[in-house]
Coordinates of C-alpha atoms in Angstrom, one line a residue:
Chain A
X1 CA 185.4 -16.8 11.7
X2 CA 182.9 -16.1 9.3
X3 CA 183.5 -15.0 5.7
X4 CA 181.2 -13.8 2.9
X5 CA 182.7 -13.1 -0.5
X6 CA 180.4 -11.3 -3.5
X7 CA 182.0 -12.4 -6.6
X8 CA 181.3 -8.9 -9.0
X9 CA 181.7 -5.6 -7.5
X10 CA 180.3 -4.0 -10.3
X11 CA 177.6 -4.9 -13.1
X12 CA 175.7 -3.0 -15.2
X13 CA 173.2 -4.7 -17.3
X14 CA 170.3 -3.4 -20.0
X15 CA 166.7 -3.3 -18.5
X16 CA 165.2 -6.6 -19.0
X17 CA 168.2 -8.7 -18.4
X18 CA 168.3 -11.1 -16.1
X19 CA 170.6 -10.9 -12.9
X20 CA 172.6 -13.4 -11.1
X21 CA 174.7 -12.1 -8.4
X22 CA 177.4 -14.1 -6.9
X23 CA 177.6 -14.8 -3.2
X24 CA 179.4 -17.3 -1.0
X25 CA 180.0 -18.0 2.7
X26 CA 182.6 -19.5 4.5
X27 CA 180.7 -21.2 7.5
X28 CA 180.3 -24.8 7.3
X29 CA 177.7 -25.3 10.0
X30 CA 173.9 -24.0 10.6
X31 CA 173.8 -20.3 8.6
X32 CA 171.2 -18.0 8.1
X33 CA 171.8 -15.9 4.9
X34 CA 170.6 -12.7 4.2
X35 CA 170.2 -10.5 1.1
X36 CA 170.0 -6.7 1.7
X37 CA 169.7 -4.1 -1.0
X38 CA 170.8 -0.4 -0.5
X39 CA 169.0 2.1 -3.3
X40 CA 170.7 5.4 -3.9
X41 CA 169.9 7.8 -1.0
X42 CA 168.2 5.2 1.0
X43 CA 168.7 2.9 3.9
X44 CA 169.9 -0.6 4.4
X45 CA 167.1 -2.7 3.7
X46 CA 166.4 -6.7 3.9
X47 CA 165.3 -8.2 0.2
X48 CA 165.0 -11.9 1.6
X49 CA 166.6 -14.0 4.1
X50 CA 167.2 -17.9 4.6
X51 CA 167.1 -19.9 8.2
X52 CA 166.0 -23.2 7.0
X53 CA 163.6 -25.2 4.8
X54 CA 163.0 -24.4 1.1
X55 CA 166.1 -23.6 -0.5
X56 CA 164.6 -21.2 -3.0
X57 CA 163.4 -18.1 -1.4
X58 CA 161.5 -15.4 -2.5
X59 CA 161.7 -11.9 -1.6
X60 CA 160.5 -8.1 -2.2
X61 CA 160.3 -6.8 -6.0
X62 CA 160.5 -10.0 -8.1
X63 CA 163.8 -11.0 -6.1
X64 CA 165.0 -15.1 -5.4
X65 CA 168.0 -17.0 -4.1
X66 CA 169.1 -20.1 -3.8
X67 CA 171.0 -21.7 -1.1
X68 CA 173.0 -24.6 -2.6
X69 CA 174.7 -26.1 1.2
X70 CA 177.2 -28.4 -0.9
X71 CA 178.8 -24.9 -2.9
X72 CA 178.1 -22.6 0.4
X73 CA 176.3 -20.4 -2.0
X74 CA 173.5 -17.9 -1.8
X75 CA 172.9 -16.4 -5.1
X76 CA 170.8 -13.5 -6.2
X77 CA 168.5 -13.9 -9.1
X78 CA 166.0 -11.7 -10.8
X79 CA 164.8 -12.8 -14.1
X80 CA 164.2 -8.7 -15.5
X81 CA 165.8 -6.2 -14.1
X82 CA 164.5 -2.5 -14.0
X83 CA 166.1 0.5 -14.0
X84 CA 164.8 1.0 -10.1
X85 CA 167.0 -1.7 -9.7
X86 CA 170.0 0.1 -9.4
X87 CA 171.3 0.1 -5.8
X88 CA 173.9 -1.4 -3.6
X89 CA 173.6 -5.6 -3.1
X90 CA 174.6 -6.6 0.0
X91 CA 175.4 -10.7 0.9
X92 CA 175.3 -11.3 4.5
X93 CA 175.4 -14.5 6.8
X94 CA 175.5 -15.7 10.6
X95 CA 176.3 -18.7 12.1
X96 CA 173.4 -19.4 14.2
X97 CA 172.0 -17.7 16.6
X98 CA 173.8 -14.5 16.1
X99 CA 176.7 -14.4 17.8
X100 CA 178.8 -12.7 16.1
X101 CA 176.2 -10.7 14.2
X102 CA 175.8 -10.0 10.7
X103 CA 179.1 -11.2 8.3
X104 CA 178.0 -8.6 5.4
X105 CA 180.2 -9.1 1.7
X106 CA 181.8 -6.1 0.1
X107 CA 178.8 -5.5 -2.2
X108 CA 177.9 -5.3 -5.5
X109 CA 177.2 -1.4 -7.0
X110 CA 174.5 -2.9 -9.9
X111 CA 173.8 0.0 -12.5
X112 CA 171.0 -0.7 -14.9
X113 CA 170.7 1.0 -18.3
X114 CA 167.4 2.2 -19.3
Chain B
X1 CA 155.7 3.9 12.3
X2 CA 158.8 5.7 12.9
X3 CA 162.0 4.2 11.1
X4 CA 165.6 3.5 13.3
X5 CA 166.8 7.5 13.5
X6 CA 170.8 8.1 14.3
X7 CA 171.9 11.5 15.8
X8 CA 174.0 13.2 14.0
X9 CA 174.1 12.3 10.6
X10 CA 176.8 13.8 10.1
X11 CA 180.3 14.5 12.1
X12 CA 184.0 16.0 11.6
X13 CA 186.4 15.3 14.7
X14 CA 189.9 15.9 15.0
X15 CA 192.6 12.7 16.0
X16 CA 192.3 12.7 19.8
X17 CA 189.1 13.5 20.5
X18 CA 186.1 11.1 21.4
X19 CA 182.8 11.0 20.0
X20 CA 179.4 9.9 20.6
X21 CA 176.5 8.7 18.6
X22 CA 173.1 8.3 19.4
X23 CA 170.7 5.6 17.7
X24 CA 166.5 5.7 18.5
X25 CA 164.9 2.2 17.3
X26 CA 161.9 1.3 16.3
X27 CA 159.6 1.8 18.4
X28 CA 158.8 -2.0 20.7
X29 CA 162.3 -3.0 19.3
X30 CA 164.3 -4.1 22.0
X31 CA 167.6 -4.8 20.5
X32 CA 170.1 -2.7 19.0
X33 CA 172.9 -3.4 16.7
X34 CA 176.0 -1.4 15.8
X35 CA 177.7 -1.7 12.3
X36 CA 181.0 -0.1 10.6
X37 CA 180.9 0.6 7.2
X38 CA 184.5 1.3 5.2
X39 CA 185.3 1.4 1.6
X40 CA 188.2 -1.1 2.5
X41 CA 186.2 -3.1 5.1
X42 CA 183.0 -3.3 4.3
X43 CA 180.6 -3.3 7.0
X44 CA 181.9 -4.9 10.1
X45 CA 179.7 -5.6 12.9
X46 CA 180.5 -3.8 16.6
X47 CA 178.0 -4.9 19.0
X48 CA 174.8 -5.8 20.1
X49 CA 172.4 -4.8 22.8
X50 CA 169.4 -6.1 24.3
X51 CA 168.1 -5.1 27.9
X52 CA 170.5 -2.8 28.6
X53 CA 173.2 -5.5 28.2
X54 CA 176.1 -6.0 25.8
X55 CA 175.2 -9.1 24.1
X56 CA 177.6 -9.6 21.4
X57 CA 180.9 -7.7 20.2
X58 CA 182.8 -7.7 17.3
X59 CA 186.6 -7.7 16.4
X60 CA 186.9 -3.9 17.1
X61 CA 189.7 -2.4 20.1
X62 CA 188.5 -1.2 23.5
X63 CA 187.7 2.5 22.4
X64 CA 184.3 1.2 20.8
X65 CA 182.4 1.3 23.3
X66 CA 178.4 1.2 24.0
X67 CA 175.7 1.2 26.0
X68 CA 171.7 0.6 26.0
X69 CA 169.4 2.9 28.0
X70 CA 165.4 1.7 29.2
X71 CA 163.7 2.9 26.7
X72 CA 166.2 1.0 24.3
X73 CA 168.2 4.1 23.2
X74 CA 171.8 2.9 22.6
X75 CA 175.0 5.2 22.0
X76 CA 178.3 4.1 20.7
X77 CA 181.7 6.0 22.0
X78 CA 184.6 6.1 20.3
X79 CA 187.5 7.6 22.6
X80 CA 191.3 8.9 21.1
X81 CA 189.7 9.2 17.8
X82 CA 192.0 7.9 14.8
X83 CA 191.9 8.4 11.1
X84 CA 191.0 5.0 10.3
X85 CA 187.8 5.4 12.1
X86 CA 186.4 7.9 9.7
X87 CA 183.4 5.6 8.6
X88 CA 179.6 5.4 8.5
X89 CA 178.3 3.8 11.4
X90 CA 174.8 2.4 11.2
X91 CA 172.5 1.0 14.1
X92 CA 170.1 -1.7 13.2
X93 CA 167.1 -2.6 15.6
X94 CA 165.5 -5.5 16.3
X95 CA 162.6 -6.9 18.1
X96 CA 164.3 -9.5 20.0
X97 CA 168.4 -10.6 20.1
X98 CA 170.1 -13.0 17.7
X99 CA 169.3 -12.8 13.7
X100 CA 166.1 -15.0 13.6
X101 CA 164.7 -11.3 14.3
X102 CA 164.9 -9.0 10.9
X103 CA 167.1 -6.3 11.3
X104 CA 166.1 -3.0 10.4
X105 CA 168.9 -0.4 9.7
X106 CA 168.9 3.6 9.9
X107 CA 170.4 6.0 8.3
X108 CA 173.2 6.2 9.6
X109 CA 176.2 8.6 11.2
X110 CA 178.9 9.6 9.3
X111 CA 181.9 10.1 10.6
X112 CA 185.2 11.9 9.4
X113 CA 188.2 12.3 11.3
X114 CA 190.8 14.8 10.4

């Protein structure tokens, strides 16, 4: 079965730093990866996804990732954060076709200090 | 457009008893998703619906149970209620089946068993 493991459960950075968060999947054939960001009060929302073709994707607000096969990773990058940045980052992947639905990681609670 | 809406947003049973929730999608969506979300878990994926038909379930025990009306309404059941299912449960439409459509997510129900 599929896995999906978010390496920090919790960061807090300074406005203007740049973000990486950590995600991996577990999957080693076709995958479509999914980043999905949940702001305080708010619904589930998608930030970007990945089915095939350009490794680097972009997504809403200045958001990017990276799908590197050979790691099975999917990180999150931003390269300045904002304090409307603060929100609930959610890795999620399915093996093709969606059987099995969405594989979501524990998430990441990202704080960021005006 | 209207958002995904989930009836009730909020719910207190007692062990024993059964519930039912209600999710509205998008409207033109024809697929509906059903998710668990634990502090322990995570969000765990429970089924999928498209056409009235169960198209996917997850890894959850015979009291889950759903079902997809016409219009594309969809309503989870949970019978013989137990602690451990005090959770939010969010429904996530979809134009089509399968993951190559974007998911939208509502609010949510949430559900606490005492």
């Amino acid at each position: 079965a599929q896995s999906v493991s978010q390496h920090n459960h919790h960061v807090i950075l300074s406005e203007a730093a740049s973000l990486e968060l950590g995600c991996n999947y577990s999957y080693g054939g076709t995958v479509n990866l999914f980043w999905y960001v949940q702001y305080p009060g708010q619904h589930l929302q998608l930030l970007l996804k990945y089915f095939s073709g350009d490794p680097l994707v972009k997504g809403i607000k200045g958001f990017e990732a990276e799908f590197i096969k050979s790691k099975f990773s999917f990180n999150l990058r931003k390269p300045s954060v904002q304090w409307s940045d603060t929100a609930e980052y959610f890795c999620a992947a399915d093996s093709g076709g969606g059987a099995d639905g969405l594989t979501f990681g524990k998430g990441t609670h990202l704080i960021i200090q005006p | 457009k209207a958002g995904v809406t989930q009836t009730p947003r909020y719910l207190i049973k007692t062990r024993g008893q059964q519930v039912t929730l209600s999710c509205s999608p998008i409207s033109g969506h024809r697929s509906v998703s059903w998710y668990q979300q634990t502090p322990g878990q995570g969000l765990q994926f429970l089924f999928e619906y498209f056409s009235e038909t169960q198209r996917n379930k997850g890894n959850f025990p015979g009291r889950f149970s759903g079902r997809q009306f016409s219009n594309s309404r969809s309503e989870m059941n949970v019978s013989t209620l137990e602690l451990g299912d005090s959770a939010l449960y969010l429904c996530a439409s979809s134009l089509g089946p399968g993951l190559y459509n974007e998911q939208f997510f509502g609010p949510g129900t949430r559900l606490t068993v005492l």
